[in-house]
Amino acid sequence: MTAAFFSDTTVLVNFEVIDRWDVLSTLVKDGGAWVASVENECRDWVRDYPTIHTSASGIFGEAIRPDSAEHIDTRVIRDAMANPADDHPRKHLGEAETIAILQRRFPEARFVTDDRAAFIVATASKIRCYGTGDLLFAAQRSGLVTEAERGSFLAALRDNGNYPQSYV
């Protein structure tokens, strides 16, 4: 399996909000992947975003499950990303599991995340990161969306309370 792009849940929610799964699919081509915790988080979001799990599954396929060592790494990474206000034990879990799996199995893959804590931990581990803003800019450069569409997508995400990141 050639997994070149891994996504966190927030990025998937963003593409659900703007309803442009076609753009995400084209950008990741056949190299998209996700981990089990991100898939589970998408299942949890189905009440608010009814097609998120089905749409993401169509792009990313079967989730990659962590092995025993990656489970331990995930907990250590998740604890490093948490702060005292993060009282939910699953907060940052998808991002932490993704980073653990990338570190051990896919060091050349890219991580698409809008979570600043995940970005900091991932880049410290030499994992290349992109945000939703970067993907939308790449979509514009590739002719998949116009500049006006990109601007309206970013505005719609902000109006929804989402904060798409750009790192490049």
PDB file of C-alpha atoms in Angstrom, residues 73-84 92 96 117-118 120-121:
ATOM      1  CA  ASP A  73       3.228   5.678  21.199  1.00  0.00           C
ATOM      2  CA  THR A  74      -0.288   7.011  20.616  1.00  0.00           C
ATOM      3  CA  ARG A  75      -0.906   7.424  24.352  1.00  0.00           C
ATOM      4  CA  VAL A  76       2.428   9.159  24.899  1.00  0.00           C
ATOM      5  CA  ILE A  77       1.831  11.519  21.948  1.00  0.00           C
ATOM      6  CA  ARG A  78      -1.767  12.198  22.981  1.00  0.00           C
ATOM      7  CA  ASP A  79      -0.659  13.073  26.502  1.00  0.00           C
ATOM      8  CA  ALA A  80       1.996  15.415  25.093  1.00  0.00           C
ATOM      9  CA  MET A  81      -0.628  17.234  23.000  1.00  0.00           C
ATOM     10  CA  ALA A  82      -3.217  17.517  25.780  1.00  0.00           C
ATOM     11  CA  ASN A  83      -3.517  20.467  28.100  1.00  0.00           C
ATOM     12  CA  PRO A  84      -5.377  20.742  31.422  1.00  0.00           C
ATOM     13  CA  HIS A  92      -6.294  14.478  20.109  1.00  0.00           C
ATOM     14  CA  ALA A  96      -1.823  11.096  18.002  1.00  0.00           C
ATOM     15  CA  ALA A 117      -0.783  20.791  18.666  1.00  0.00           C
ATOM     16  CA  ALA A 118      -0.667  17.906  16.180  1.00  0.00           C
ATOM     17  CA  ILE A 120       3.835  20.963  16.325  1.00  0.00           C
ATOM     18  CA  VAL A 121       4.351  17.340  17.402  1.00  0.00           C
TER      19      VAL A 121
END
